[in-house]
Coordinates of C-alpha atoms in Angstrom, one line a residue:
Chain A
X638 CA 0.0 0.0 0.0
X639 CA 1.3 3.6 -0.8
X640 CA -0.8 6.2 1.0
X641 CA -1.2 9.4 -0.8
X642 CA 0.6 12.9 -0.8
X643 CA -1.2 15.7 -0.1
X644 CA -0.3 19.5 -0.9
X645 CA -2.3 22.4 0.5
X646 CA -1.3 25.8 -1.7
X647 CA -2.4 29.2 -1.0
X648 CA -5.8 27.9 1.3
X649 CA -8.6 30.7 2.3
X650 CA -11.6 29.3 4.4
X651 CA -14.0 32.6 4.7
X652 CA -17.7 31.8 6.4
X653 CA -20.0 34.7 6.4
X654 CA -17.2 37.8 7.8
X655 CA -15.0 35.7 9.6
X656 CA -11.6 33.9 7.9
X657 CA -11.6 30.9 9.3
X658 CA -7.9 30.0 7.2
X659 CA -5.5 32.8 5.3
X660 CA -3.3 31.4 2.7
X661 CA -2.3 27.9 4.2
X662 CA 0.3 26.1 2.7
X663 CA 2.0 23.0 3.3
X664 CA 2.9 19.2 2.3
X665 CA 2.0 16.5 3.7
X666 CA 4.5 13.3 2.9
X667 CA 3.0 9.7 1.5
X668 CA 3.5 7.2 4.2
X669 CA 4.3 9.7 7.5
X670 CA 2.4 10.6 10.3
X671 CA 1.4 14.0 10.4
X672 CA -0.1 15.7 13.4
X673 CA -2.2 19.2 13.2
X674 CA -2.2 20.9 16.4
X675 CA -3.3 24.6 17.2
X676 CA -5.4 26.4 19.8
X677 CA -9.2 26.1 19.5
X678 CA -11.1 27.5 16.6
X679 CA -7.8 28.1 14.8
X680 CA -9.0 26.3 11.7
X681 CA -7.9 22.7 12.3
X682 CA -11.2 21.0 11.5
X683 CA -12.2 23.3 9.0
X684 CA -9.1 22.6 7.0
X685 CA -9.9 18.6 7.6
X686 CA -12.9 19.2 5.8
X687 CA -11.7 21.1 2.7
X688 CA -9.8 18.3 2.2
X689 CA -12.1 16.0 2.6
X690 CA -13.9 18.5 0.1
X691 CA -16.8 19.0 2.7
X692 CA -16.2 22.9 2.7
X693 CA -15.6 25.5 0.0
X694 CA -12.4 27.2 -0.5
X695 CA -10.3 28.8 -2.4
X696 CA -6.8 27.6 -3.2
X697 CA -5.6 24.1 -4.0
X698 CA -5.7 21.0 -2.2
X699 CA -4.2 18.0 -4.1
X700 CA -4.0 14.8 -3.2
X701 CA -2.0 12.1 -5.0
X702 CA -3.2 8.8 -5.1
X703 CA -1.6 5.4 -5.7
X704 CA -3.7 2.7 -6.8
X705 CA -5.8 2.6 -3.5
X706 CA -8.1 5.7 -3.3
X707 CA -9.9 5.1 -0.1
X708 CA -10.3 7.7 2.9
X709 CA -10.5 6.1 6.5
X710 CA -12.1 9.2 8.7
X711 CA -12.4 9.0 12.5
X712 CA -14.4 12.2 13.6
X713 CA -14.2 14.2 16.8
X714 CA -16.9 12.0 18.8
X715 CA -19.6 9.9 17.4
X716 CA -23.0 11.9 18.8
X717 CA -25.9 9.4 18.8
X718 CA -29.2 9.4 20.6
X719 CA -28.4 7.2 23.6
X720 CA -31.4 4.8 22.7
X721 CA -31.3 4.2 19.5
X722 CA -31.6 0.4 18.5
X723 CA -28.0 0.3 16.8
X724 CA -25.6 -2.1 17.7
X725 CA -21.5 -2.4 18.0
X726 CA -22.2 -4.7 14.5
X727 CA -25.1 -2.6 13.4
X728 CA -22.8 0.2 13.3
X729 CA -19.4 -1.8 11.5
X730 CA -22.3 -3.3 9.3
X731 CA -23.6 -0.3 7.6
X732 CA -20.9 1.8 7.5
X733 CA -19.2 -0.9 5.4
X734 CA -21.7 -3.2 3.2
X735 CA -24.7 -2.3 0.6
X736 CA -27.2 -5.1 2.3
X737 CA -29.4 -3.5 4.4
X738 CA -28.4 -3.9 8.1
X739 CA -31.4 -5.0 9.2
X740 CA -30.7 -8.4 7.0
X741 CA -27.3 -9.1 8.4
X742 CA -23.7 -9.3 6.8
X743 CA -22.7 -11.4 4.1
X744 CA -19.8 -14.4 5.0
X745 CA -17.4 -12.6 4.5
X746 CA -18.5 -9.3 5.7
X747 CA -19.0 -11.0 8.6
X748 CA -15.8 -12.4 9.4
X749 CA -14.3 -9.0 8.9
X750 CA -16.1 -7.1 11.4
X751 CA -15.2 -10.0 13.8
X752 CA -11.6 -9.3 13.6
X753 CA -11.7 -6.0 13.4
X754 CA -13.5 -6.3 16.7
X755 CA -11.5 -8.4 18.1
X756 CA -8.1 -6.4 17.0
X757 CA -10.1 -3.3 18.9
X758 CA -10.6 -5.1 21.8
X759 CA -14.6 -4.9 21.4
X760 CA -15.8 -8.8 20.9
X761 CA -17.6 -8.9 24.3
X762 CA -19.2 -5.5 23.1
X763 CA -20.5 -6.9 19.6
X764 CA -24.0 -6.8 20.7
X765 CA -24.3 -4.1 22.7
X766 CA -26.3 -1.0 22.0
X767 CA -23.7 1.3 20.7
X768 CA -25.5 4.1 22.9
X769 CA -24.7 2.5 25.9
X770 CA -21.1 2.4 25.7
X771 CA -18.8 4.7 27.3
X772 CA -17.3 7.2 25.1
X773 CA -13.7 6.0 24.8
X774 CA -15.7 2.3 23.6
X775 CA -17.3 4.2 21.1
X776 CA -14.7 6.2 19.9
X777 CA -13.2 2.2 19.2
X778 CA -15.7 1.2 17.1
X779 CA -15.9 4.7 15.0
X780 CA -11.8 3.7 14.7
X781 CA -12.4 0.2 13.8
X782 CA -14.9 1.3 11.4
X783 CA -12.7 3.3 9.7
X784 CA -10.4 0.7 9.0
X785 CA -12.7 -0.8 6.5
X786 CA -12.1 -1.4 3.5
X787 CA -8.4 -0.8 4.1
X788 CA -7.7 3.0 3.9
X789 CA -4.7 4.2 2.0
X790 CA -5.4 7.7 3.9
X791 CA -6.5 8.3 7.1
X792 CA -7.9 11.0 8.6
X793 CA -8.3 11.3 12.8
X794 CA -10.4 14.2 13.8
X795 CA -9.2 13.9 18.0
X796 CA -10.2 10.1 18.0
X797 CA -8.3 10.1 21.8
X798 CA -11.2 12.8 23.2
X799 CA -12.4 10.1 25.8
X800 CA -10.5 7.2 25.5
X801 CA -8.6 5.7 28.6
X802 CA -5.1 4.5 28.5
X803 CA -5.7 1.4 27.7
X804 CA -8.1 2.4 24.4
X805 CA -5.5 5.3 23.4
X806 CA -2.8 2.6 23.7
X807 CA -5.0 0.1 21.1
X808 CA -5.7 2.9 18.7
X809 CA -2.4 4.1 18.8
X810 CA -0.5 0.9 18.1
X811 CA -3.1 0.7 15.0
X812 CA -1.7 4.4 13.8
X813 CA 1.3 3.1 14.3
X814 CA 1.1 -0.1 12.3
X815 CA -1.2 1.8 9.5
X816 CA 1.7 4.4 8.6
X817 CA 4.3 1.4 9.1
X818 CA 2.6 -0.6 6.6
X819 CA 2.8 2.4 4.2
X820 CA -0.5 4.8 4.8
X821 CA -0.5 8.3 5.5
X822 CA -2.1 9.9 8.7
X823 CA -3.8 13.0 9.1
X824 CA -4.2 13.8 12.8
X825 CA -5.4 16.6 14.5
X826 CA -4.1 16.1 17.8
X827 CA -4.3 18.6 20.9
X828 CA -1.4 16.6 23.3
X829 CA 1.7 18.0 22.5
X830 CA 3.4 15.3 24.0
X831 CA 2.3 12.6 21.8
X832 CA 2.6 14.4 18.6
X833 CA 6.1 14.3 19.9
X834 CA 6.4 10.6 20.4
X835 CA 3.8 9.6 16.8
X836 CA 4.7 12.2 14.9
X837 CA 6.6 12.2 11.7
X838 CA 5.8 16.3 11.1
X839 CA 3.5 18.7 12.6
X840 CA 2.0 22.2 11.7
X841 CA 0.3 24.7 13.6
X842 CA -2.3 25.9 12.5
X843 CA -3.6 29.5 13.9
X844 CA -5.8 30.7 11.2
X845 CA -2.7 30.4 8.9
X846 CA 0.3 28.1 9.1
X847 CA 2.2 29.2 12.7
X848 CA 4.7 25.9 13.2
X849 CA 5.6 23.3 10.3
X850 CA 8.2 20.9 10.3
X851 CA 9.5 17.8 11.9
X852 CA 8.5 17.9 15.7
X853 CA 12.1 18.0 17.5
X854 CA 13.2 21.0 14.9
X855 CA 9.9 22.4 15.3
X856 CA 9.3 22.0 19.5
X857 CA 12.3 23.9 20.4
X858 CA 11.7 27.2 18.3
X859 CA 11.0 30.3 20.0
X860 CA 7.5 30.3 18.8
X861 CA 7.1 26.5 20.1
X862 CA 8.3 28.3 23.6
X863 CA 5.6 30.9 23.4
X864 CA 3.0 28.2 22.3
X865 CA 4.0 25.3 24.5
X866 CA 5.7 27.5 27.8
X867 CA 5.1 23.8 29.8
X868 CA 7.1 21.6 27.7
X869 CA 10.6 21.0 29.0
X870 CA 13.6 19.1 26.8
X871 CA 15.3 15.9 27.9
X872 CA 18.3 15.9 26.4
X873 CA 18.5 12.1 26.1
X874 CA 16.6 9.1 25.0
X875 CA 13.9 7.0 26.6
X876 CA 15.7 3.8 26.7
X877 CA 18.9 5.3 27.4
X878 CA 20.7 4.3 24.5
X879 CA 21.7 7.5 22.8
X880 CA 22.0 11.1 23.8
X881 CA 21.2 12.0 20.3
X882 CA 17.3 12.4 20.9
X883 CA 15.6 14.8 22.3
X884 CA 12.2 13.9 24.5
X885 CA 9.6 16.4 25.3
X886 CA 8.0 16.4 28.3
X887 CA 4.9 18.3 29.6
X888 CA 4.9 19.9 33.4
X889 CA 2.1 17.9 35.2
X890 CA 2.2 14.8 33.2
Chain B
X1086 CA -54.1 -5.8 -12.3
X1087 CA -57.5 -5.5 -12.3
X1088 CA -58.2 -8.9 -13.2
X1089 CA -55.5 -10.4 -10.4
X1090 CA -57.5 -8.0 -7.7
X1091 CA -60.7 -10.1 -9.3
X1092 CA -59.3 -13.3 -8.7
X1093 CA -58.1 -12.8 -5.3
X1094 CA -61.4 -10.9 -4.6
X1095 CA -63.6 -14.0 -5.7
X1096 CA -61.1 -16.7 -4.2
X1097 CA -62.1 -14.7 -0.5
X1098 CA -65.9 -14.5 -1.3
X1099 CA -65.8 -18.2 -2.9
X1100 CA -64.2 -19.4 0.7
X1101 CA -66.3 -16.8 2.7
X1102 CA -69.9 -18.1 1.1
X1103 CA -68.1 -21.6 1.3
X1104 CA -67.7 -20.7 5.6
X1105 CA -63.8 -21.7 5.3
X1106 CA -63.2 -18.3 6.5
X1107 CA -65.5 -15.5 8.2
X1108 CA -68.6 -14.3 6.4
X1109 CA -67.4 -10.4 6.1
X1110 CA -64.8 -11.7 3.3
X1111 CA -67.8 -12.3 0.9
X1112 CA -67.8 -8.4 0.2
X1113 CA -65.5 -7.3 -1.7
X1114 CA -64.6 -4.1 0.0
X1115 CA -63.6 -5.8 2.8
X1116 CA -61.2 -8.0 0.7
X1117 CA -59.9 -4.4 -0.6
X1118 CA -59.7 -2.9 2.6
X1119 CA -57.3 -6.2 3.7
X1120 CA -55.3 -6.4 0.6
X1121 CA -54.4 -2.5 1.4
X1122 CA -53.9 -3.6 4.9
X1123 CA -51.3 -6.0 4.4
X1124 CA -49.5 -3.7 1.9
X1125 CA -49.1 -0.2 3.9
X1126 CA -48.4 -2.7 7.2
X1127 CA -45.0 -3.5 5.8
X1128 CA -44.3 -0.3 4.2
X1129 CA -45.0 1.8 6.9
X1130 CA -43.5 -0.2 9.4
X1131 CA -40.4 -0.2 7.9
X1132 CA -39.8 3.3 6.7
X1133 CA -41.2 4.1 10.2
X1134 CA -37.8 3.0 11.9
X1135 CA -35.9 5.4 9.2
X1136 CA -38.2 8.2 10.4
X1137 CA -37.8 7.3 14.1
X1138 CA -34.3 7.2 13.8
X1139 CA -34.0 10.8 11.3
X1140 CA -36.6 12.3 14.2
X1141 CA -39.1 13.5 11.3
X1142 CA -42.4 12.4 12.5
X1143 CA -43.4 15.8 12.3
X1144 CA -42.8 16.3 8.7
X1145 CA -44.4 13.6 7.6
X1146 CA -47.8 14.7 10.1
X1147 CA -46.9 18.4 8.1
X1148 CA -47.2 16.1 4.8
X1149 CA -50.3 14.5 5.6
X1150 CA -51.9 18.1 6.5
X1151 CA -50.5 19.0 2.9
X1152 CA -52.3 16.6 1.5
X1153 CA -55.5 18.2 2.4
X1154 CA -54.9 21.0 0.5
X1155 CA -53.7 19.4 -2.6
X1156 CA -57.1 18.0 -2.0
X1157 CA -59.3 21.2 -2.2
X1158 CA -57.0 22.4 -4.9
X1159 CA -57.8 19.0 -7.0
X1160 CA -61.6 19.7 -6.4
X1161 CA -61.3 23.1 -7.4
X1162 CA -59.1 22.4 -10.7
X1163 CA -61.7 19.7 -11.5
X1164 CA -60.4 16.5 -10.6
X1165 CA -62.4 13.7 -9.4
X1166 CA -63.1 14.3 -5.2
X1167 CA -62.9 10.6 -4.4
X1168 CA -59.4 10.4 -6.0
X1169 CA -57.6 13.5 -6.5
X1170 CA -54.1 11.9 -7.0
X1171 CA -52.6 14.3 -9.5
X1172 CA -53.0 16.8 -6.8
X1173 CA -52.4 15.2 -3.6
X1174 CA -48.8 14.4 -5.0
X1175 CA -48.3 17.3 -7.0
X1176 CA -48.4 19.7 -4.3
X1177 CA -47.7 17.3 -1.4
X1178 CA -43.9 16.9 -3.5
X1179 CA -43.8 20.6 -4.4
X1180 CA -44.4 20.9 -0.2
X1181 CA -42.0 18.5 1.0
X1182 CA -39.2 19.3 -1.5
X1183 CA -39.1 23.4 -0.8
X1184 CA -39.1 22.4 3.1
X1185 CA -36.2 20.3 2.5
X1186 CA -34.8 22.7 -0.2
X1187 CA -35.1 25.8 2.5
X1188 CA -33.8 23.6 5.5
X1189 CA -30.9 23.1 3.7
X1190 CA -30.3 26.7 2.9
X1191 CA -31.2 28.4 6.3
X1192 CA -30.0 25.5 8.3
X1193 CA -32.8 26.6 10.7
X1194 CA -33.9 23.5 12.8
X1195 CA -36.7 21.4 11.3
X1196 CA -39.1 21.4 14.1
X1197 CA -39.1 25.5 13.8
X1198 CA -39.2 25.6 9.8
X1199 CA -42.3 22.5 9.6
X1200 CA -44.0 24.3 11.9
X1201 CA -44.0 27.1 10.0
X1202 CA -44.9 25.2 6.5
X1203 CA -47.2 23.3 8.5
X1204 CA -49.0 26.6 9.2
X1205 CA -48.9 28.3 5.8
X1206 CA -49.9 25.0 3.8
X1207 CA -53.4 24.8 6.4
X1208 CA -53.8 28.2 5.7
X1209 CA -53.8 27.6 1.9
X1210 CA -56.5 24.7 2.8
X1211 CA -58.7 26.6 5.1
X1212 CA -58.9 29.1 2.2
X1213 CA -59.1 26.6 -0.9
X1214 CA -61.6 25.0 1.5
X1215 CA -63.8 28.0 1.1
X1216 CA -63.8 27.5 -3.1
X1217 CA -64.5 23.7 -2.6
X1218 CA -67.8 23.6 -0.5
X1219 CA -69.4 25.6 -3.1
X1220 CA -68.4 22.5 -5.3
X1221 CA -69.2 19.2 -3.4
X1222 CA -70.1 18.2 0.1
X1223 CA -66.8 19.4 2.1
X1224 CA -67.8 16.1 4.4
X1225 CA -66.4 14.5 1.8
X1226 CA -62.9 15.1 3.4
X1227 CA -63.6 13.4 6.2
X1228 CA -62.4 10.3 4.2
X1229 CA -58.7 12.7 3.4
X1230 CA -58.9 13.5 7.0
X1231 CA -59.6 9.9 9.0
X1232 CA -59.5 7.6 5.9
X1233 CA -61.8 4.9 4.9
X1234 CA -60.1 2.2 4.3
X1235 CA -63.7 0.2 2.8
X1236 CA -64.1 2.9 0.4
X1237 CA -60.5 2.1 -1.6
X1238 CA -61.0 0.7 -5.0
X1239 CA -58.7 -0.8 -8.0
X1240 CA -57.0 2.5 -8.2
X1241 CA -56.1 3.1 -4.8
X1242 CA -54.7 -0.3 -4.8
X1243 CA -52.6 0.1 -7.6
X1244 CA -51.5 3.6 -6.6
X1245 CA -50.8 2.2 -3.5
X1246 CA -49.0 -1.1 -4.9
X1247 CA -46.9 1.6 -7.1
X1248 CA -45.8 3.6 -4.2
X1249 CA -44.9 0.7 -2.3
X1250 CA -42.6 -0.9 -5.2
X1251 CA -41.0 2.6 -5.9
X1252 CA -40.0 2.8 -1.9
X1253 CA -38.4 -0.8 -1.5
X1254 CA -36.4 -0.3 -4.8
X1255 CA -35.4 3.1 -3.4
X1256 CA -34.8 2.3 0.4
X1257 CA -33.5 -0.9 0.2
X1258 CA -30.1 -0.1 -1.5
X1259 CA -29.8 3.2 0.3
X1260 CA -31.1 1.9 3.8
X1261 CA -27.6 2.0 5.2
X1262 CA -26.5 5.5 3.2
X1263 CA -29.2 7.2 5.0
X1264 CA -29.2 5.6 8.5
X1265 CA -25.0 6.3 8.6
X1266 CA -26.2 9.9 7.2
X1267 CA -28.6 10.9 10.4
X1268 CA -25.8 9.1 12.2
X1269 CA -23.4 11.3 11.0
X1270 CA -23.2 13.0 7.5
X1271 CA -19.5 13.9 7.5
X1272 CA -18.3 10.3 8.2
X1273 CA -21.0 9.2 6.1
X1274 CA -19.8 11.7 3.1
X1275 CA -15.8 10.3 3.3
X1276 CA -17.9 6.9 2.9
X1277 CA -18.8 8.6 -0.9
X1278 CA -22.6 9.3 0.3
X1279 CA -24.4 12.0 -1.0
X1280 CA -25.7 13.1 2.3
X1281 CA -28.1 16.3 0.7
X1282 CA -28.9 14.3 -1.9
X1283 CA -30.1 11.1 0.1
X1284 CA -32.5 13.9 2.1
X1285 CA -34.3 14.7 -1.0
X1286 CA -34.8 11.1 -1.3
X1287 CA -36.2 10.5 1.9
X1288 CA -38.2 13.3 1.7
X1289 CA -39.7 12.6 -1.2
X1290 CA -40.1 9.0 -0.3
X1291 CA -42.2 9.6 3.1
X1292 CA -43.9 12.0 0.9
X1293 CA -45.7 9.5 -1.6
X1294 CA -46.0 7.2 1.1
X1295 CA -48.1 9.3 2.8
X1296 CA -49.7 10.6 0.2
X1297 CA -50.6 7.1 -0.9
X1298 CA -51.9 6.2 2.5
X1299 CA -54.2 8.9 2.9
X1300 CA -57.3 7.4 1.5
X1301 CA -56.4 4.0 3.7
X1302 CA -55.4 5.7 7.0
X1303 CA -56.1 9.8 6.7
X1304 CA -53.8 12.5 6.2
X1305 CA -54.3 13.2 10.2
X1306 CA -53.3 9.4 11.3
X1307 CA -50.5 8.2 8.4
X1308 CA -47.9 10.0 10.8
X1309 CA -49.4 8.0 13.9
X1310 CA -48.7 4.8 12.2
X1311 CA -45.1 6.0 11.0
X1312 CA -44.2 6.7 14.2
X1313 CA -46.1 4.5 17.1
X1314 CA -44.7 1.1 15.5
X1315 CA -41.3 2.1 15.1
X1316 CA -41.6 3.5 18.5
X1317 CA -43.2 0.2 19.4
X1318 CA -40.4 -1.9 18.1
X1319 CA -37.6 0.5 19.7
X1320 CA -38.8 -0.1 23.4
X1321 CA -37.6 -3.9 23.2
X1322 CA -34.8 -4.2 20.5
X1323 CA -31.1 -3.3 20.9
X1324 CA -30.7 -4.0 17.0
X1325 CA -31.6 -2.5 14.0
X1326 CA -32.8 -6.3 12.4
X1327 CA -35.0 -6.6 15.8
X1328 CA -36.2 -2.4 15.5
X1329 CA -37.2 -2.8 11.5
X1330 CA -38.3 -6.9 12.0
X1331 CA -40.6 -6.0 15.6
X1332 CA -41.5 -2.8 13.7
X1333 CA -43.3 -4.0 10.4
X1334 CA -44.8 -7.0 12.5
X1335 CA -46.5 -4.4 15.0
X1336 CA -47.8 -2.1 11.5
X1337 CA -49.1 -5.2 10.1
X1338 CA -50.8 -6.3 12.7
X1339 CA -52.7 -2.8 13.9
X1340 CA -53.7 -2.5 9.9
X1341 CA -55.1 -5.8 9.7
X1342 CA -56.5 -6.0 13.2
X1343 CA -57.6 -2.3 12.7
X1344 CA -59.8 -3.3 9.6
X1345 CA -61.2 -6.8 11.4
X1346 CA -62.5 -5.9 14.9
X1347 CA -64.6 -2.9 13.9
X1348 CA -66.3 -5.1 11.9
X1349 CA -66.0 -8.7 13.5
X1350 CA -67.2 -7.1 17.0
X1351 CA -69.4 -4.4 15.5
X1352 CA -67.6 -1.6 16.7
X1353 CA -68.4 1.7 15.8
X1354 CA -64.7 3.2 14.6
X1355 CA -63.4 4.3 11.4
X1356 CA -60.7 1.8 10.5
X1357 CA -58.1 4.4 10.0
X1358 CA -59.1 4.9 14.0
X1359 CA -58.9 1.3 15.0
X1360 CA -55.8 1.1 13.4
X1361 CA -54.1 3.5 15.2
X1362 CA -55.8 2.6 18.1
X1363 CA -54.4 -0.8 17.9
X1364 CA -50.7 0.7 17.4
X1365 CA -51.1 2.7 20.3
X1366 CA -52.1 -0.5 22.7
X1367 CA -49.1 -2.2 21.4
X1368 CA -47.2 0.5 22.2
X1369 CA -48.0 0.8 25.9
X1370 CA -48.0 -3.2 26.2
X1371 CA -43.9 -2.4 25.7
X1372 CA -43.5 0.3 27.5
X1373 CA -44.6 -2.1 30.5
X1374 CA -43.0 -4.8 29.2
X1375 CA -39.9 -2.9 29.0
X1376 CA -40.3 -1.1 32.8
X1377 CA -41.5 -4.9 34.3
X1378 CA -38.6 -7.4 32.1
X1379 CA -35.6 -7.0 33.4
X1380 CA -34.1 -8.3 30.0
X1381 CA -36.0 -5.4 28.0
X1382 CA -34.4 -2.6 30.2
X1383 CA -31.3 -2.0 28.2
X1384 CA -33.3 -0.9 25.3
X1385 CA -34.0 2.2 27.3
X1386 CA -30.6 3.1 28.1

């Protein structure tokens, strides 16, 4: 799999009398993790959804494609009346076959969604109402659904808001695995310190383009100071192993 | 058509005057009023769990009230009272798609805007109204109103056969599309659905639908039997197959049983009445099912 590259040139986002982005530009590499941070408001969803071509701008956005042209997106949180009749399966079910839900899945359909749930740690949770899970669960099964069919971009709108260790650590490793295997990853992420640890490159984005570039350049510019004035430098690795590396930390974490 | 209605019609009365099955099945507008029964049961059953789910019972009760003043304008224009189709749809489509149409564009909430086309399309009635009872016996919509579901001939059937093909071959295929779209349209437009499209579709779907069920069920009670199933269903299921599955089995059975007591037990209720009636006891049997069953309480949470 070859995930796409994606360049954003000369962006405007206007709604009504307020700019929402001013000429945003920037790259986004085929195969990397890259992270979108900025302060709320500043434009970070809004420039997700030109993208995805759900808003209109002006300026370009292209994406090139390899062979595999298909968008994985996990939004912000998954808002659903609490009882609503649709369950964990219900949910993978009709966000990824033509059959009608209500008439089940298909073989093979079926054995998908039963690894998936399994690789998402949600098998005991199959049946459940997905209204009555807690949010980090749900924010599992809007991941795993996005994994279907296999993605060659991927698109995380905050998918951590919620989640407990243990579920940021599952969704995580799949990020991880996703960009090994050769997608890209577009994540807007608000924790500094893990853009830090995922990241391949990061931007800023305040309305226009404030940070851009590989996190360790990036994190240690003035700017970075000013933005981030609780993250401290280690000047040495986690394991130990080389003083080459530099790991940020975050006061209070 | 006709002649299949006939054959169907005459096996009933053969069987009826035969005493296989009860006597009322020897007329034939009570074989009518059952074949229509066991066609909007399904239908409305099912689309009711879409409009459950979108939360747009109110537009299809704003529909129904529409389709009274497609009515007048029909009687007035010179189309037959008893079956003023051309109308109904005409201005029951033009209704539901400039709702839809200015919805989109104000992205005002639907509860305010229906309310307020809700208002201006009784208005247009009320006055049409005025036009028509110089013209015929305004009783006459009391049949639009409440329904009368003895009254429905080979026409009504087939219009109502037609509508019922056209909204399976439509919702089937997009059953998922839509119910991801009310989920949530931006996932479901990376998924390549056309999420403003899909809302014409609906729209216009529960449109003829209703439309089509007037004459069976009445413009004032076609929303009641969208809705009260579907609600029905959704006090015991956890799943969508148990919601659409519990859902069409509840219509069914309040249109059929809603046409058979009034006259089995000599009742004095409209069908259209009885049907709803029957929808609405099923309704509260779940709700008590669902507070007394222990198994039944995680539907409500």
């Amino acid at each position: 799999m070859q995930g796409p590259s994606i360049e954003f040139k000369n962006v405007n986002l206007n709604l009504g009398n307020t700019q929402i982005l001013e000429d945003v530009s920037f790259s986004i590499s085929p195969t990397t993790i890259h992270c979108i941070i900025g302060s709320n408001g500043g434009g970070k969803t809004s420039l997700i959804r030109c993208m995805l071509g759900q808003m209109p701008h002006s300026g370009d956005i292209k994406i090139k494609w390899g062979e595999n042209r298909t968008i994985g997106y996990v939004p912000q949180q998954l808002e659903i009346d609490k009882t609503l009749p649709v369950s964990v399966v219900d949910f993978l079910t009709m966000a990824t076959q033509r059959r009608p839900a209500f008439l089940g899945q298909s073989k093979q359909q079926a054995q998908k969604i039963s690894d998936l749930l399994e690789e998402f740690g949600l098998t005991s949770k199959r049946n459940d109402k997905l209204g009555s899970l807690s949010g980090g669960e749900r924010q599992r099964v809007v991941f795993a659904q996005a994994m279907v069919p296999t993605p060659a971009l991927l698109v995380l709108d905050e998918p951590m808001t919620g989640l407990d260790v243990a579920g940021g650590e599952v969704i995580l490793a799949a990020v991880r695995k996703f960009a090994s295997d050769g997608g890209t990853v577009v994540w807007i992420n608000h924790d500094i310190a893990q853009v830090n640890k995922v990241a391949d490159k990061l931007t800023y984005v305040n309305k226009t383009i404030v940070l851009d570039g590989a996190p360790l350049e990036v994190l240690q510019t003035g700017v970075a100071n000013k933005l981030f004035p609780t993250l401290s430098f280690n000047e040495s690795s986690p394991d130990g192993d080389s003083a080459e590396t530099t790991d940020i930390e975050v006061e209070g974490e | 058509m006709n002649a299949l209605y006939d054959a169907i019609r005459t096996l009933f009365v053969d069987a009826a005057y035969e005493g296989t099955i009860n006597f009322m099945f020897s007329y034939e507008f009570v074989v009518n009023g059952f074949l229509c029964a066991l066609i909007v049961g399904p239908l409305l059953g099912a689309m009711g769990t879409m409009v459950v789910i979108k939360r747009m019972a109110f537009f299809s009760q704003a529909v129904g009230n529409a389709a009274l003043t497609g009515v007048a304008i029909g009687v007035i224009l010179g189309e037959s009272y008893t079956a003023p189709y051309v109308s109904m749809f005409s201005f029951c489509i033009l209704f539901g798609l400039l709702l839809n149409f200015t919805r989109n564009r104000t992205k005002m909430s639907s509860d305010t805007l229906i309310g307020v086309f809700l208002s201006i399309s009784l208005a247009v009635g009320a006055t049409a109204l005025l036009f028509v009872s110089a013209k015929v016996n305004t009783h006459i919509l009391d049949t639009v109103m409440f329904g009368s579901i003895l009254t429905v001939n080979n026409l009504d059937i087939n219009v109502l056969l037609v509508t019922a093909l056209i909204t399976a071959a439509v919702a089937l295929p997009l059953y998922n599309q839509m119910l991801l779209a009310s989920l949530n349209p931006n996932l479901a437009h990376v998924r390549g659905v056309n999420v403003h499209f899909l809302e014409y579709v609906f729209v216009l779907l529960i449109t003829i639908l209703t439309v089509a069920c007037v004459k069976i069920v009445g413009a004032v009670l076609v929303e009641a039997l969208l809705l009260i199933p579907a609600a029905a269903a959704r006090n015991l299921n956890t799943s969508i197959r148990g919601f659409v599955v519990w859902s069409v089995i509840f219509s069914t059975f309040s249109c059929v049983f809603g046409v058979y007591a009034p006259m089995a037990y000599d009742l004095p209720i409209p069908s259209g009445g009885a049907i709803v009636l029957t929808a609405a006891v099923i309704f509260f049997a779940t709700l008590l099912i669902r507070m007394v069953m222990p198994r039944f309480r995680e539907a409500a949470f």
